[in-house]
Coordinates of C-alpha atoms in Angstrom, one line a residue:
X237 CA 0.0 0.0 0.0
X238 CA 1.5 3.2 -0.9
X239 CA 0.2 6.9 0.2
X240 CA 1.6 9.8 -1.5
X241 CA 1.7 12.6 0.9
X242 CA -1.9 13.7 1.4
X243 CA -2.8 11.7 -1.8
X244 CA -4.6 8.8 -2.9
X245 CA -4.3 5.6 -1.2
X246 CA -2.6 2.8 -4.1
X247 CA -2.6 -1.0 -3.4
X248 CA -1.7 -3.7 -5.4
X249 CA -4.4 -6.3 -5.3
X250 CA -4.8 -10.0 -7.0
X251 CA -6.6 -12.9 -6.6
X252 CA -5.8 -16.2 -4.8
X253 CA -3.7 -17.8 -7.5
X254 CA -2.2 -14.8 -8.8
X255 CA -3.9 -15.1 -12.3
X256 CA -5.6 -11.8 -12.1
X257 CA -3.2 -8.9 -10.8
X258 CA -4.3 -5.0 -10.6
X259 CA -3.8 -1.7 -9.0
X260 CA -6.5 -0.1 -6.7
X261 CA -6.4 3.8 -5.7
X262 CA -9.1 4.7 -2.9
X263 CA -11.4 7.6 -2.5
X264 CA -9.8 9.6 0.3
X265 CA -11.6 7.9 2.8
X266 CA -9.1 5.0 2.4
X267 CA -9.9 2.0 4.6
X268 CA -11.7 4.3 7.3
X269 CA -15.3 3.8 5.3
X270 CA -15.1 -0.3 4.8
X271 CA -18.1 -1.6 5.2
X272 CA -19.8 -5.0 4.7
X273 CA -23.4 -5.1 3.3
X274 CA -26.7 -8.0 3.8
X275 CA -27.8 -8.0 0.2
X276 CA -27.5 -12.1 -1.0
X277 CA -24.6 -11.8 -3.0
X278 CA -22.9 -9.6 -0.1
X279 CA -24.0 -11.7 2.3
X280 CA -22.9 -14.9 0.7
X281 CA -19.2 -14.1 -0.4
X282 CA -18.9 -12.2 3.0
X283 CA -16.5 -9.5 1.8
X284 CA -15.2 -6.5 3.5
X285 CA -15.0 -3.8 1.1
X286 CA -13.7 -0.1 0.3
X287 CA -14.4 2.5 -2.4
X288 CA -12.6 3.2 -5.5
X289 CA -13.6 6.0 -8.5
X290 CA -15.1 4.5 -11.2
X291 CA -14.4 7.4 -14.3
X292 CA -13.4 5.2 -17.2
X293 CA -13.9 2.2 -18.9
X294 CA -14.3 -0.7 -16.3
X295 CA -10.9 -1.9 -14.8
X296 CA -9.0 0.9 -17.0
X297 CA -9.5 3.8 -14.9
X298 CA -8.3 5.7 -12.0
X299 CA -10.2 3.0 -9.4
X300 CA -9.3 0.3 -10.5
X301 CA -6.5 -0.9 -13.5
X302 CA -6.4 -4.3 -13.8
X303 CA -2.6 -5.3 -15.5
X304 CA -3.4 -9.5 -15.4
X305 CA -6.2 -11.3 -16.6
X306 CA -7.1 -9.9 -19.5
X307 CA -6.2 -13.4 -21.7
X308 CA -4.5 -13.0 -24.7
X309 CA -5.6 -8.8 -25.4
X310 CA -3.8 -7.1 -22.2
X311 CA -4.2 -3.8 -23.6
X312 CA -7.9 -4.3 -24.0
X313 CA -9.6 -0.9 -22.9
X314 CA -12.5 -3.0 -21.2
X315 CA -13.5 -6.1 -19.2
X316 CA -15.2 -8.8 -19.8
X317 CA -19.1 -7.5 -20.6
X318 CA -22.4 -9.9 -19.8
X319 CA -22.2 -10.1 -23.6
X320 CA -18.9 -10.7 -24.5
X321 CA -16.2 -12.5 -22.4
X322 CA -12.4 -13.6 -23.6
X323 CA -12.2 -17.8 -23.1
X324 CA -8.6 -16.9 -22.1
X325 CA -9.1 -14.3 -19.1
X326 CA -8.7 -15.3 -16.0
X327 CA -11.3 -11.9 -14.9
X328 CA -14.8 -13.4 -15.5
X329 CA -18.3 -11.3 -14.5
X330 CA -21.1 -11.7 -12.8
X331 CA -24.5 -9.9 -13.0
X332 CA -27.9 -10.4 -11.8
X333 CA -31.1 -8.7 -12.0
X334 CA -30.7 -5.4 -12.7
X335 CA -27.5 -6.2 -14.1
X336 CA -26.4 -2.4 -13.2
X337 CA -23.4 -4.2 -10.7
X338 CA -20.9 -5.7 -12.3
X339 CA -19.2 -8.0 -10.2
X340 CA -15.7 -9.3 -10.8
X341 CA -14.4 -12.8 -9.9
X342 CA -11.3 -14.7 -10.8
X343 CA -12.1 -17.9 -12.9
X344 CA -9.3 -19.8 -11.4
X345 CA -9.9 -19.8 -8.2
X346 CA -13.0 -17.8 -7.7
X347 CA -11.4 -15.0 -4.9
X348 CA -13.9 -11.8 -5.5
X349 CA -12.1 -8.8 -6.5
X350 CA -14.2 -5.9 -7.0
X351 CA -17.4 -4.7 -8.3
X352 CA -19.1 -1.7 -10.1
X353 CA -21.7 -0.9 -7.5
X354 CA -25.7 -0.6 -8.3
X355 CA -26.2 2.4 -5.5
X356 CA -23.8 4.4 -7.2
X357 CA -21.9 3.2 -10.3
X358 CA -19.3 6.1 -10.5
X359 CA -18.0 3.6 -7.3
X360 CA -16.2 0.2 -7.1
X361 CA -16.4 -1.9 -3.7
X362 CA -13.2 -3.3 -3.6
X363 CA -12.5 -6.3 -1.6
X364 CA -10.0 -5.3 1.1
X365 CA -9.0 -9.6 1.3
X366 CA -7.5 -8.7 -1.8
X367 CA -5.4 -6.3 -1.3
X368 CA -1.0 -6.9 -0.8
X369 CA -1.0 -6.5 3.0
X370 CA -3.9 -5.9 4.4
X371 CA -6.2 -7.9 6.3
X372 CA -10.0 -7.7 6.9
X373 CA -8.7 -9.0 10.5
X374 CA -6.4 -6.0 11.0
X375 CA -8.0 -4.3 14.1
X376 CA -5.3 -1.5 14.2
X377 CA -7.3 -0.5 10.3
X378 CA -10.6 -1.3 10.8
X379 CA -11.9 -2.3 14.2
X380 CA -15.5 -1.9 14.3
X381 CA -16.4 -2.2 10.1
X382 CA -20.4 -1.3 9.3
X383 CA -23.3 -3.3 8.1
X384 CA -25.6 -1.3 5.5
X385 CA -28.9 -2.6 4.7
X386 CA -28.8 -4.2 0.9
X387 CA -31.2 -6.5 1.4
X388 CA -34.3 -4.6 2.4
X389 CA -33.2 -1.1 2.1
X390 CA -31.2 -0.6 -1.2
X391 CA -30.2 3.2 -2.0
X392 CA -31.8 2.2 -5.9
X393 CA -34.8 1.0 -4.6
X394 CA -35.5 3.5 -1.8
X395 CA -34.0 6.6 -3.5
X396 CA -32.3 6.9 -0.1
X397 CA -29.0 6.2 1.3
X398 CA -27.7 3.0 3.0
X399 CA -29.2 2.3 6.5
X400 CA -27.0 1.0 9.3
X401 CA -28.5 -2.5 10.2
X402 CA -25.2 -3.1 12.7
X403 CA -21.1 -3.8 13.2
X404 CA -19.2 -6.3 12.8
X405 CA -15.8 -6.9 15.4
X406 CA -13.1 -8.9 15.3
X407 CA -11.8 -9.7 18.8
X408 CA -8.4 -11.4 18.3
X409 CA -7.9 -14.5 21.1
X410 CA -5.3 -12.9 23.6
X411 CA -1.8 -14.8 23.6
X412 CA -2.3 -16.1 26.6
X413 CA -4.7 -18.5 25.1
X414 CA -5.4 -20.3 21.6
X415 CA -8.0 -22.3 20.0
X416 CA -7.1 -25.5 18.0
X417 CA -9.7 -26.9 15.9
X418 CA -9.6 -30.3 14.0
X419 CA -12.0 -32.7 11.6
X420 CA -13.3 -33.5 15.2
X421 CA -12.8 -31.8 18.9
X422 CA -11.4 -28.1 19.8
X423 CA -8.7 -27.7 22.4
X424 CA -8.3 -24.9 24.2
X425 CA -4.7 -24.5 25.7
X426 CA -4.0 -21.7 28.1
X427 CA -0.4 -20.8 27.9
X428 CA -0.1 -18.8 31.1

């Protein structure tokens, strides 16, 4: 992660396997506005995400600028559309419904990168999981991360903004005592 003075925050992000390799540069809230949301897709793949522009062609702007993945045209000014998708990418899309977001996966191993969101679609949601050191876990950068309301009260349905349905916290075991878990039984060993 790189921060230029008072400028934008730049990571380097990729998927699992490496296949699919890009550059993200926040809004200037950085990592301070990550957020999760209960929509079904949000709520299944369980991502932590944060906000990237979204001013040019998808993946080839100043949000997001994808450099691996593309298949065999990597100085295609687009990504893959609902209509139109490169067998040789590794970046593959998803859409449903109103198809307005436009949600990015890796076809290798299936790690979700980043999506144009349907509330606002001059914004990604970038998956924070998939960003070169950092951590979702990392309570120093997030500590208490919000839940909006996708699922009942989306800003394109209501014509309002997100509502705050709760938080989600990650309390890190202390050193002083770890949790093993196997196929079959947890142990807890207290090392004081």
């Amino acid at each position: 992660e790189e921060m230029n003075g008072t400028g934008p925050l730049r990571c380097e992000g990729s998927c699992h396997c490496g296949a699919v390799q890009y550059t993200v540069t926040l809004t200037a809230d950085g990592f301070t506005k990550a957020d999760r949301c209960n929509c079904s897709i949000c709520r299944m793949r369980g991502a932590v995400v944060v906000a990237a522009p979204h001013d040019g062609p998808v993946g080839r702007d100043t949000g997001v600028n994808v450099h691996k993945g593309w298949g065999n045209d990597e100085e295609s000014s687009s990504l893959p559309s609902p209509s139109s998708s490169s067998s040789s990418s590794s970046l593959t899309l998803y859409t449903y419904l109103t198809n307005t977001a436009q949600h990015y996966f890796c076809k290798v191993c299936g790690i979700y990168l980043f999506h144009v969101r349907r509330s606002n679609p001059l914004f990604y949601s970038v998956n924070v999981a998939a960003l070169k050191g950092v951590s979702p876990f990392d309570t120093d950068k997030f500590g208490s991360i919000v839940v909006v309301d996708g699922a009942n009260n989306h800003p394109s349905d209501t014509g309002r903004g997100y509502h705050v349905v709760g938080h989600l916290t990650y309390n890190p075991l202390t050193t002083a005592s770890t949790t093993t878990t196997t196929d079959t039984t947890t142990t807890t060993t207290d090392n004081a």
